[in-house]
Amino acid sequence: MGSSTTTVGRRARPAVTPWMSGKEKTMQGYQQRHRFWVLIGYLALIGMGCAHVVSEPLRQQADTTLSFAELRANPEVFKGHTVILGGEILQTTNLREGTRLEILQRPLNSSGRPVLTDETGGRFMAFCQEYLDPAVYAPRRPVTVAGQVLGSHTGKVGEVDYLYPLISCQEVHLFPSDSAGVRRYAGDPWWYDDPYLYPVAPGFYPSIFWGIRIN
């Protein structure tokens, strides 16, 4: 009487192709390389999204213990301190000596980008020695500015006198004007980065403009 062997609990192995054509090998290699470079690109974008928009040297100089409320209460006390502030542009004014930005302050996320919530500590002004086109630096554009506290400037909001903290523009980072996207994706790694960055070396800020000179 013949005997039979029954295997229990094992799955049938899938058929293994003992060989591949040259074309199939080439296609498989291409797919593997494609997946590899897609992964590398994704990781690179994640790294860029997590990077701070302000350069490391300026971040190291910045007074991170100084709150905007303290600065706004008494800007003159903090003259010479390096700060990083951001918010929404309210107005861009071109002057002979440079450009003045009036900005509604907003909190910054971990990457230094403004988070456009309803939270704000008030307004501040930034003076940039460069010419900035008001059509580009337009109202409601999110912006981050890093520079030294120059003092204060008294202006008006409507008919009310307003004391603005005034800072220099050592770095300016401008973000897209799509406020809906900004509000929702303030920390998104796919954030469109700022093409409007320029460095300004510390130096002379014309006394005819602000009556302030920094060395």
Coordinates of N, CA and C in Angstrom, one line a residue:
M1 N 0.9 -1.2 0.0 CA 0.0 0.0 0.0 C 0.9 1.2 0.0
G2 N 0.7 2.1 -1.0 CA 1.5 3.2 -1.1 C 1.3 4.2 0.1
S3 N 2.3 4.9 0.5 CA 2.2 5.9 1.5 C 2.2 7.3 0.9
S4 N 1.5 8.3 1.6 CA 1.5 9.6 1.1 C 1.9 10.6 2.2
T5 N 2.5 11.7 1.8 CA 3.0 12.6 2.8 C 2.2 13.9 2.6
T6 N 1.6 14.4 3.8 CA 0.8 15.6 3.7 C 1.5 16.7 4.6
T7 N 1.7 17.8 4.0 CA 2.4 19.0 4.7 C 1.3 19.9 5.2
V8 N 1.3 20.1 6.5 CA 0.2 20.9 7.1 C 0.9 22.2 7.6
G9 N 0.2 23.4 7.4 CA 0.6 24.6 8.0 C 1.6 25.4 7.1
R10 N 1.9 24.9 5.9 CA 2.9 25.5 5.1 C 2.1 26.2 3.9
R11 N 2.6 27.3 3.5 CA 2.0 28.0 2.3 C 2.8 27.6 1.1
A12 N 2.1 27.5 0.0 CA 2.8 27.2 -1.2 C 3.7 28.3 -1.6
R13 N 4.9 28.0 -2.0 CA 5.8 29.0 -2.4 C 5.4 29.5 -3.8
P14 N 5.5 30.8 -4.0 CA 5.3 31.4 -5.3 C 6.3 30.9 -6.3
A15 N 5.9 30.8 -7.5 CA 6.8 30.4 -8.6 C 7.9 31.4 -8.7
V16 N 9.1 30.9 -8.8 CA 10.3 31.8 -9.0 C 10.8 31.7 -10.4
T17 N 10.9 32.8 -11.0 CA 11.4 32.8 -12.4 C 12.9 32.6 -12.4
P18 N 13.4 31.6 -13.0 CA 14.8 31.2 -12.9 C 15.7 32.2 -13.7
W19 N 15.1 33.0 -14.5 CA 15.9 33.9 -15.3 C 15.1 35.2 -15.7
M20 N 15.8 36.2 -16.0 CA 15.2 37.4 -16.5 C 15.8 37.8 -17.8
S21 N 15.0 38.4 -18.6 CA 15.6 38.9 -19.9 C 16.4 40.2 -19.6
G22 N 17.3 40.5 -20.5 CA 18.1 41.8 -20.3 C 17.2 43.0 -20.2
K23 N 16.1 43.0 -20.9 CA 15.2 44.2 -20.8 C 14.5 44.3 -19.5
E24 N 14.1 43.1 -18.9 CA 13.5 43.1 -17.6 C 14.5 43.5 -16.5
K25 N 15.7 43.1 -16.6 CA 16.7 43.5 -15.6 C 17.0 45.0 -15.7
T26 N 17.0 45.5 -16.9 CA 17.2 46.9 -17.1 C 16.1 47.7 -16.4
M27 N 14.8 47.2 -16.7 CA 13.7 47.9 -16.1 C 13.7 47.9 -14.6
Q28 N 14.0 46.7 -14.0 CA 14.0 46.6 -12.6 C 15.1 47.5 -12.0
G29 N 16.2 47.6 -12.6 CA 17.3 48.5 -12.1 C 16.9 49.9 -12.2
Y30 N 16.2 50.3 -13.3 CA 15.7 51.7 -13.4 C 14.7 52.0 -12.3
Q31 N 13.8 51.0 -12.0 CA 12.8 51.3 -11.0 C 13.4 51.4 -9.6
Q32 N 14.4 50.6 -9.3 CA 15.1 50.7 -8.0 C 15.8 52.1 -7.9
R33 N 16.5 52.5 -8.9 CA 17.2 53.8 -8.9 C 16.2 54.9 -8.8
H34 N 15.1 54.8 -9.5 CA 14.0 55.8 -9.4 C 13.5 56.0 -8.0
R35 N 13.2 54.8 -7.3 CA 12.7 54.9 -5.9 C 13.8 55.5 -5.0
F36 N 15.0 55.1 -5.2 CA 16.1 55.7 -4.4 C 16.2 57.2 -4.5
W37 N 16.2 57.7 -5.7 CA 16.3 59.2 -5.9 C 15.1 59.9 -5.4
V38 N 13.9 59.3 -5.6 CA 12.7 59.9 -5.0 C 12.8 60.0 -3.5
L39 N 13.3 59.0 -2.9 CA 13.5 59.0 -1.4 C 14.5 60.1 -1.0
I40 N 15.6 60.2 -1.7 CA 16.6 61.2 -1.4 C 16.0 62.6 -1.6
G41 N 15.3 62.8 -2.7 CA 14.7 64.1 -2.9 C 13.7 64.5 -1.8
Y42 N 12.9 63.5 -1.4 CA 11.9 63.7 -0.3 C 12.6 64.1 1.0
L43 N 13.7 63.4 1.4 CA 14.4 63.7 2.6 C 15.0 65.0 2.5
A44 N 15.5 65.4 1.3 CA 16.2 66.7 1.2 C 15.1 67.8 1.4
L45 N 13.9 67.7 0.8 CA 12.9 68.6 1.0 C 12.4 68.8 2.4
I46 N 12.4 67.6 3.1 CA 12.0 67.7 4.5 C 13.1 68.5 5.3
G47 N 14.3 68.2 5.0 CA 15.4 68.9 5.7 C 15.3 70.4 5.4
M48 N 15.0 70.8 4.1 CA 14.9 72.2 3.8 C 13.7 72.9 4.5
G49 N 12.6 72.1 4.6 CA 11.5 72.6 5.3 C 11.7 72.9 6.7
C50 N 12.5 72.1 7.4 CA 12.8 72.2 8.8 C 13.8 73.2 9.1
A51 N 14.6 73.7 8.1 CA 15.7 74.6 8.3 C 15.1 76.0 8.6
H52 N 15.8 76.7 9.5 CA 15.4 78.1 9.8 C 15.7 79.0 8.7
V53 N 14.8 80.0 8.4 CA 15.0 80.9 7.3 C 16.1 81.9 7.5
V54 N 16.4 82.2 8.8 CA 17.4 83.2 9.1 C 18.8 82.5 9.2
S55 N 19.8 83.1 8.7 CA 21.1 82.5 8.8 C 21.6 82.2 10.2
E56 N 22.4 81.2 10.3 CA 22.9 80.8 11.7 C 23.6 81.9 12.4
P57 N 24.6 82.6 11.8 CA 25.3 83.7 12.5 C 24.3 84.7 13.1
L58 N 23.3 85.1 12.4 CA 22.3 86.1 12.9 C 21.5 85.5 14.0
R59 N 21.1 84.2 13.9 CA 20.4 83.6 15.0 C 21.2 83.5 16.2
Q60 N 22.5 83.3 16.1 CA 23.3 83.2 17.3 C 23.5 84.6 18.0
Q61 N 23.4 85.7 17.2 CA 23.4 87.0 17.7 C 22.1 87.5 18.3
A62 N 21.0 86.8 17.9 CA 19.7 87.3 18.3 C 19.4 87.2 19.8
D63 N 18.7 88.1 20.3 CA 18.3 88.1 21.8 C 17.0 87.4 21.8
T64 N 17.1 86.1 22.1 CA 15.9 85.2 22.2 C 15.1 85.4 23.4
T65 N 15.7 86.1 24.4 CA 14.9 86.3 25.7 C 14.0 87.6 25.6
L66 N 14.2 88.4 24.6 CA 13.5 89.6 24.5 C 12.1 89.4 23.8
S67 N 11.0 89.6 24.5 CA 9.7 89.5 23.9 C 9.3 90.7 23.1
F68 N 8.4 90.5 22.1 CA 8.0 91.7 21.4 C 7.3 92.7 22.3
A69 N 6.5 92.2 23.3 CA 5.8 93.1 24.2 C 6.8 94.0 24.9
E70 N 8.0 93.5 25.3 CA 9.0 94.3 26.0 C 9.6 95.3 25.0
L71 N 9.9 94.8 23.8 CA 10.5 95.7 22.8 C 9.6 96.9 22.5
R72 N 8.3 96.6 22.3 CA 7.3 97.6 22.0 C 7.1 98.6 23.1
A73 N 7.2 98.1 24.3 CA 7.0 99.0 25.5 C 8.1 100.0 25.6
N74 N 9.3 99.7 25.3 CA 10.5 100.6 25.4 C 11.6 100.3 24.4
P75 N 11.4 100.6 23.2 CA 12.4 100.3 22.2 C 13.7 100.9 22.4
E76 N 13.8 102.1 23.0 CA 15.1 102.7 23.1 C 16.0 102.0 24.1
V77 N 15.5 101.2 25.0 CA 16.3 100.5 26.0 C 17.0 99.4 25.3
F78 N 16.5 98.9 24.2 CA 17.1 97.7 23.6 C 17.8 98.0 22.3
K79 N 18.2 99.3 22.1 CA 18.9 99.7 20.9 C 20.2 98.8 20.8
G80 N 20.5 98.3 19.6 CA 21.7 97.5 19.4 C 21.5 96.0 19.6
H81 N 20.4 95.6 20.2 CA 20.1 94.2 20.3 C 19.6 93.7 18.9
T82 N 20.1 92.5 18.6 CA 19.7 91.8 17.4 C 18.4 91.0 17.6
V83 N 17.4 91.2 16.8 CA 16.1 90.5 17.0 C 15.7 89.9 15.7
I84 N 14.8 88.9 15.8 CA 14.1 88.3 14.6 C 12.6 88.5 14.8
L85 N 12.0 89.2 13.9 CA 10.6 89.5 14.0 C 9.9 89.2 12.6
G86 N 8.6 88.9 12.7 CA 7.9 88.6 11.5 C 6.5 89.0 11.6
G87 N 5.8 89.0 10.5 CA 4.4 89.3 10.4 C 3.9 89.5 9.0
E88 N 2.9 90.4 8.9 CA 2.3 90.8 7.6 C 2.7 92.2 7.2
I89 N 3.1 92.4 6.0 CA 3.4 93.8 5.6 C 2.1 94.6 5.5
L90 N 2.1 95.8 6.1 CA 1.0 96.7 6.0 C 1.2 97.8 4.9
Q91 N 2.5 98.2 4.9 CA 2.8 99.3 3.9 C 4.3 99.3 3.6
T92 N 4.6 99.5 2.3 CA 6.0 99.6 1.9 C 6.2 101.0 1.3
T93 N 7.2 101.8 1.9 CA 7.4 103.2 1.5 C 8.8 103.3 1.0
N94 N 9.0 103.8 -0.2 CA 10.3 104.0 -0.8 C 10.8 105.4 -0.5
L95 N 12.0 105.5 0.1 CA 12.6 106.8 0.4 C 13.9 106.9 -0.3
R96 N 14.5 108.1 -0.3 CA 15.8 108.3 -0.9 C 16.9 107.4 -0.3
E97 N 16.8 107.2 1.0 CA 17.8 106.4 1.7 C 17.6 104.9 1.7
G98 N 16.4 104.5 1.3 CA 16.1 103.0 1.3 C 14.6 102.8 1.3
T99 N 14.2 101.8 2.0 CA 12.8 101.4 2.0 C 12.3 101.1 3.5
R100 N 11.1 101.6 3.8 CA 10.6 101.4 5.1 C 9.4 100.5 5.0
L101 N 9.4 99.4 5.8 CA 8.3 98.5 5.9 C 7.6 98.6 7.2
E102 N 6.3 98.8 7.1 CA 5.4 98.8 8.3 C 4.8 97.4 8.3
I103 N 5.0 96.7 9.5 CA 4.7 95.3 9.6 C 3.8 95.1 10.8
L104 N 2.7 94.3 10.6 CA 1.9 93.8 11.8 C 2.5 92.5 12.3
Q105 N 3.0 92.6 13.6 CA 3.8 91.5 14.1 C 2.9 90.2 14.3
R106 N 3.5 89.1 14.0 CA 2.9 87.8 14.2 C 3.9 86.9 14.9
P107 N 3.5 85.9 15.6 CA 4.4 84.9 16.2 C 5.1 84.1 15.0
L108 N 6.3 83.6 15.3 CA 7.1 82.8 14.3 C 7.1 81.4 14.7
N109 N 7.1 80.5 13.7 CA 7.2 79.1 14.0 C 8.6 78.7 14.2
S110 N 8.9 77.4 14.4 CA 10.3 76.9 14.7 C 11.2 77.2 13.5
S111 N 10.7 77.4 12.3 CA 11.5 77.7 11.1 C 11.7 79.2 10.9
G112 N 11.1 80.0 11.7 CA 11.2 81.5 11.6 C 10.2 82.1 10.6
R113 N 9.2 81.3 10.3 CA 8.1 81.8 9.4 C 6.9 82.3 10.2
P114 N 6.3 83.4 9.7 CA 5.1 83.9 10.5 C 4.0 83.0 10.4
V115 N 3.3 82.8 11.6 CA 2.1 82.0 11.7 C 1.0 83.0 11.7
L116 N 0.2 83.1 10.7 CA -0.8 84.1 10.5 C -2.1 83.8 11.2
T117 N -2.1 83.8 12.6 CA -3.3 83.7 13.4 C -3.7 85.1 13.7
D118 N -4.7 85.2 14.6 CA -5.2 86.5 15.0 C -4.3 87.1 16.1
E119 N -3.4 86.3 16.6 CA -2.5 86.8 17.6 C -1.5 87.8 17.1
T120 N -1.4 89.0 17.7 CA -0.4 90.0 17.3 C 0.0 90.8 18.5
G121 N 1.2 91.3 18.6 CA 1.6 92.2 19.6 C 1.6 93.6 19.2
G122 N 1.2 93.9 18.0 CA 1.2 95.3 17.5 C 2.0 95.4 16.2
R123 N 2.5 96.6 16.0 CA 3.2 97.0 14.8 C 4.6 97.3 15.0
F124 N 5.4 97.1 14.0 CA 6.8 97.6 14.1 C 7.2 98.0 12.7
M125 N 8.4 98.7 12.6 CA 8.9 99.2 11.3 C 10.3 98.6 11.1
A126 N 10.6 98.4 9.9 CA 11.9 97.9 9.5 C 12.5 98.8 8.4
F127 N 13.7 99.3 8.6 CA 14.3 100.1 7.6 C 15.4 99.3 6.8
C128 N 15.2 99.3 5.5 CA 16.1 98.5 4.6 C 16.9 99.5 3.7
Q129 N 18.2 99.4 3.6 CA 19.0 100.3 2.8 C 18.7 100.0 1.3
E130 N 18.2 98.8 1.0 CA 18.0 98.5 -0.4 C 16.6 99.0 -0.9
Y131 N 16.5 99.2 -2.2 CA 15.2 99.5 -2.8 C 14.4 98.2 -2.9
L132 N 13.2 98.2 -2.3 CA 12.3 97.1 -2.3 C 11.0 97.6 -3.1
D133 N 10.7 96.8 -4.1 CA 9.5 97.2 -4.9 C 8.2 97.0 -4.2
P134 N 7.4 98.0 -4.0 CA 6.1 97.9 -3.3 C 5.2 96.9 -3.9
A135 N 5.4 96.7 -5.2 CA 4.5 95.7 -5.9 C 4.8 94.3 -5.5
V136 N 6.1 94.1 -5.1 CA 6.5 92.7 -4.6 C 6.3 92.6 -3.1
Y137 N 6.8 93.7 -2.4 CA 6.6 93.7 -0.9 C 5.3 94.4 -0.6
A138 N 4.2 93.7 -1.0 CA 2.9 94.3 -1.0 C 2.2 94.0 0.3
P139 N 1.1 94.7 0.6 CA 0.3 94.5 1.8 C -0.2 93.0 1.9
R140 N -0.1 92.5 3.1 CA -0.5 91.2 3.5 C 0.5 90.1 3.1
R141 N 1.7 90.5 2.5 CA 2.7 89.5 2.3 C 3.4 89.1 3.6
P142 N 3.5 87.8 4.0 CA 4.2 87.5 5.2 C 5.7 87.7 5.0
V143 N 6.3 88.2 6.0 CA 7.7 88.5 6.0 C 8.4 88.3 7.3
T144 N 9.7 87.9 7.3 CA 10.5 87.8 8.5 C 11.7 88.7 8.3
V145 N 12.0 89.5 9.3 CA 13.1 90.4 9.3 C 14.0 90.1 10.4
A146 N 15.3 90.1 10.2 CA 16.3 90.0 11.2 C 17.3 91.2 11.2
G147 N 17.5 91.8 12.3 CA 18.4 93.0 12.3 C 18.5 93.6 13.7
Q148 N 19.2 94.7 13.8 CA 19.4 95.4 15.1 C 18.2 96.3 15.4
V149 N 18.0 96.5 16.6 CA 17.0 97.5 17.1 C 17.7 98.9 17.0
L150 N 17.0 99.7 16.2 CA 17.6 101.1 15.9 C 17.0 102.1 16.9
G151 N 15.9 101.8 17.5 CA 15.2 102.7 18.4 C 13.7 102.7 18.1
S152 N 13.1 103.8 18.0 CA 11.7 103.9 17.8 C 11.4 105.0 16.8
H153 N 10.2 104.9 16.3 CA 9.7 105.9 15.3 C 8.2 106.2 15.7
T154 N 7.9 107.5 15.8 CA 6.5 107.8 16.1 C 5.7 108.1 14.8
G155 N 4.7 107.4 14.6 CA 3.8 107.6 13.4 C 2.4 107.7 13.8
K156 N 1.5 107.5 12.9 CA 0.1 107.5 13.2 C -0.6 106.3 12.6
V157 N -1.6 105.8 13.4 CA -2.5 104.7 12.9 C -3.9 105.4 12.9
G158 N -4.3 105.8 11.7 CA -5.5 106.6 11.7 C -5.1 108.0 12.2
E159 N -5.8 108.4 13.2 CA -5.6 109.7 13.8 C -4.9 109.6 15.2
V160 N -4.4 108.4 15.5 CA -3.8 108.1 16.8 C -2.3 108.0 16.6
D161 N -1.6 108.7 17.5 CA -0.1 108.5 17.6 C 0.3 107.1 17.9
Y162 N 1.3 106.6 17.3 CA 1.7 105.2 17.5 C 3.2 105.1 17.6
L163 N 3.8 104.5 18.6 CA 5.2 104.3 18.8 C 5.6 103.0 18.2
Y164 N 6.4 103.0 17.1 CA 6.8 101.8 16.5 C 8.2 101.4 16.9
P165 N 8.5 100.2 17.3 CA 9.9 99.7 17.4 C 10.4 99.8 16.0
L166 N 11.7 100.2 15.9 CA 12.3 100.3 14.6 C 13.5 99.4 14.5
I167 N 13.6 98.5 13.5 CA 14.8 97.6 13.4 C 15.4 97.8 12.0
S168 N 16.6 97.4 11.9 CA 17.3 97.4 10.6 C 17.0 96.1 9.9
C169 N 17.3 96.1 8.5 CA 17.1 94.9 7.7 C 18.5 94.3 7.4
Q170 N 18.9 93.4 8.2 CA 20.1 92.6 7.8 C 19.8 91.4 7.0
E171 N 18.6 90.9 7.2 CA 18.0 89.8 6.4 C 16.5 90.0 6.3
V172 N 16.0 89.9 5.1 CA 14.6 90.0 4.8 C 14.1 88.7 4.1
H173 N 13.1 88.0 4.6 CA 12.6 86.8 4.0 C 11.1 87.0 3.7
L174 N 10.8 87.0 2.4 CA 9.4 87.2 2.0 C 8.8 85.9 1.6
F175 N 7.5 85.7 1.9 CA 6.8 84.5 1.7 C 5.6 84.7 0.7
P176 N 5.1 83.7 0.2 CA 4.0 83.8 -0.8 C 2.8 84.5 -0.1
S177 N 2.0 85.2 -1.0 CA 0.9 86.0 -0.5 C -0.4 85.2 -0.4
D178 N -0.4 83.9 -0.6 CA -1.5 83.0 -0.5 C -1.8 82.8 1.0
S179 N -2.6 83.7 1.6 CA -2.8 83.8 3.0 C -3.5 82.5 3.5
A180 N -4.3 81.9 2.7 CA -5.0 80.7 3.1 C -4.0 79.6 3.3
G181 N -3.1 79.4 2.3 CA -2.1 78.4 2.5 C -1.1 78.7 3.6
V182 N -0.8 80.0 3.8 CA 0.1 80.4 4.9 C -0.5 80.1 6.2
R183 N -1.8 80.4 6.4 CA -2.4 80.2 7.6 C -2.5 78.7 8.0
R184 N -2.7 77.9 7.0 CA -3.0 76.5 7.2 C -1.7 75.7 7.3
Y185 N -0.7 76.1 6.5 CA 0.5 75.3 6.4 C 1.8 76.0 6.8
A186 N 1.7 76.7 7.9 CA 2.8 77.5 8.4 C 4.1 76.7 8.7
G187 N 3.9 75.4 9.0 CA 5.1 74.6 9.3 C 5.3 73.5 8.3
D188 N 4.6 73.6 7.2 CA 4.7 72.6 6.1 C 6.0 72.5 5.5
P189 N 6.6 71.3 5.4 CA 8.0 71.1 4.8 C 8.0 71.4 3.3
W190 N 6.8 71.5 2.7 CA 6.8 71.8 1.2 C 6.6 73.3 1.0
W191 N 6.8 74.1 2.0 CA 6.7 75.5 1.9 C 7.5 76.1 0.8
Y192 N 6.9 77.0 0.0 CA 7.7 77.7 -1.0 C 8.7 78.6 -0.3
D193 N 10.0 78.4 -0.6 CA 10.9 79.2 0.2 C 11.1 80.6 -0.4
D194 N 11.8 81.4 0.3 CA 11.8 82.9 0.0 C 12.9 83.2 -1.1
P195 N 12.5 83.7 -2.2 CA 13.5 84.1 -3.2 C 13.9 85.5 -3.0
Y196 N 13.4 86.2 -2.0 CA 13.7 87.7 -1.9 C 14.5 87.9 -0.7
L197 N 15.5 87.1 -0.5 CA 16.4 87.3 0.6 C 17.6 88.1 0.1
Y198 N 18.0 89.1 0.9 CA 19.3 89.8 0.6 C 19.9 90.1 2.0
P199 N 21.3 90.0 2.1 CA 22.0 90.4 3.3 C 22.3 91.9 3.2
V200 N 22.3 92.5 4.3 CA 22.7 93.9 4.4 C 23.8 94.0 5.5
A201 N 24.9 94.5 5.1 CA 26.0 94.5 6.1 C 25.7 95.6 7.1
P202 N 26.1 95.4 8.4 CA 25.9 96.5 9.4 C 26.7 97.7 9.0
G203 N 26.2 98.9 9.2 CA 27.0 100.0 8.9 C 26.3 101.3 9.2
F204 N 26.3 102.2 8.3 CA 25.7 103.5 8.5 C 24.3 103.6 8.0
Y205 N 23.4 104.0 8.9 CA 22.0 104.3 8.5 C 21.8 105.7 8.5
P206 N 21.4 106.4 7.4 CA 21.5 107.8 7.3 C 20.8 108.6 8.4
S207 N 21.5 109.5 9.0 CA 20.9 110.3 10.1 C 19.8 111.2 9.6
I208 N 19.9 111.6 8.3 CA 18.9 112.5 7.8 C 17.5 111.8 7.8
F209 N 17.5 110.4 7.8 CA 16.3 109.7 7.7 C 15.7 109.5 9.1
W210 N 16.5 108.8 9.9 CA 15.9 108.5 11.3 C 16.6 109.3 12.4
G211 N 17.7 109.9 12.1 CA 18.5 110.5 13.2 C 19.2 109.5 14.0
I212 N 19.5 108.4 13.4 CA 20.1 107.2 14.2 C 21.3 106.8 13.4
R213 N 22.4 106.6 14.0 CA 23.6 106.0 13.4 C 24.1 104.8 14.1
I214 N 24.3 103.7 13.4 CA 24.9 102.5 14.1 C 26.2 102.2 13.5
N215 N 27.1 101.7 14.3 CA 28.4 101.3 13.8 C 28.6 99.8 13.8

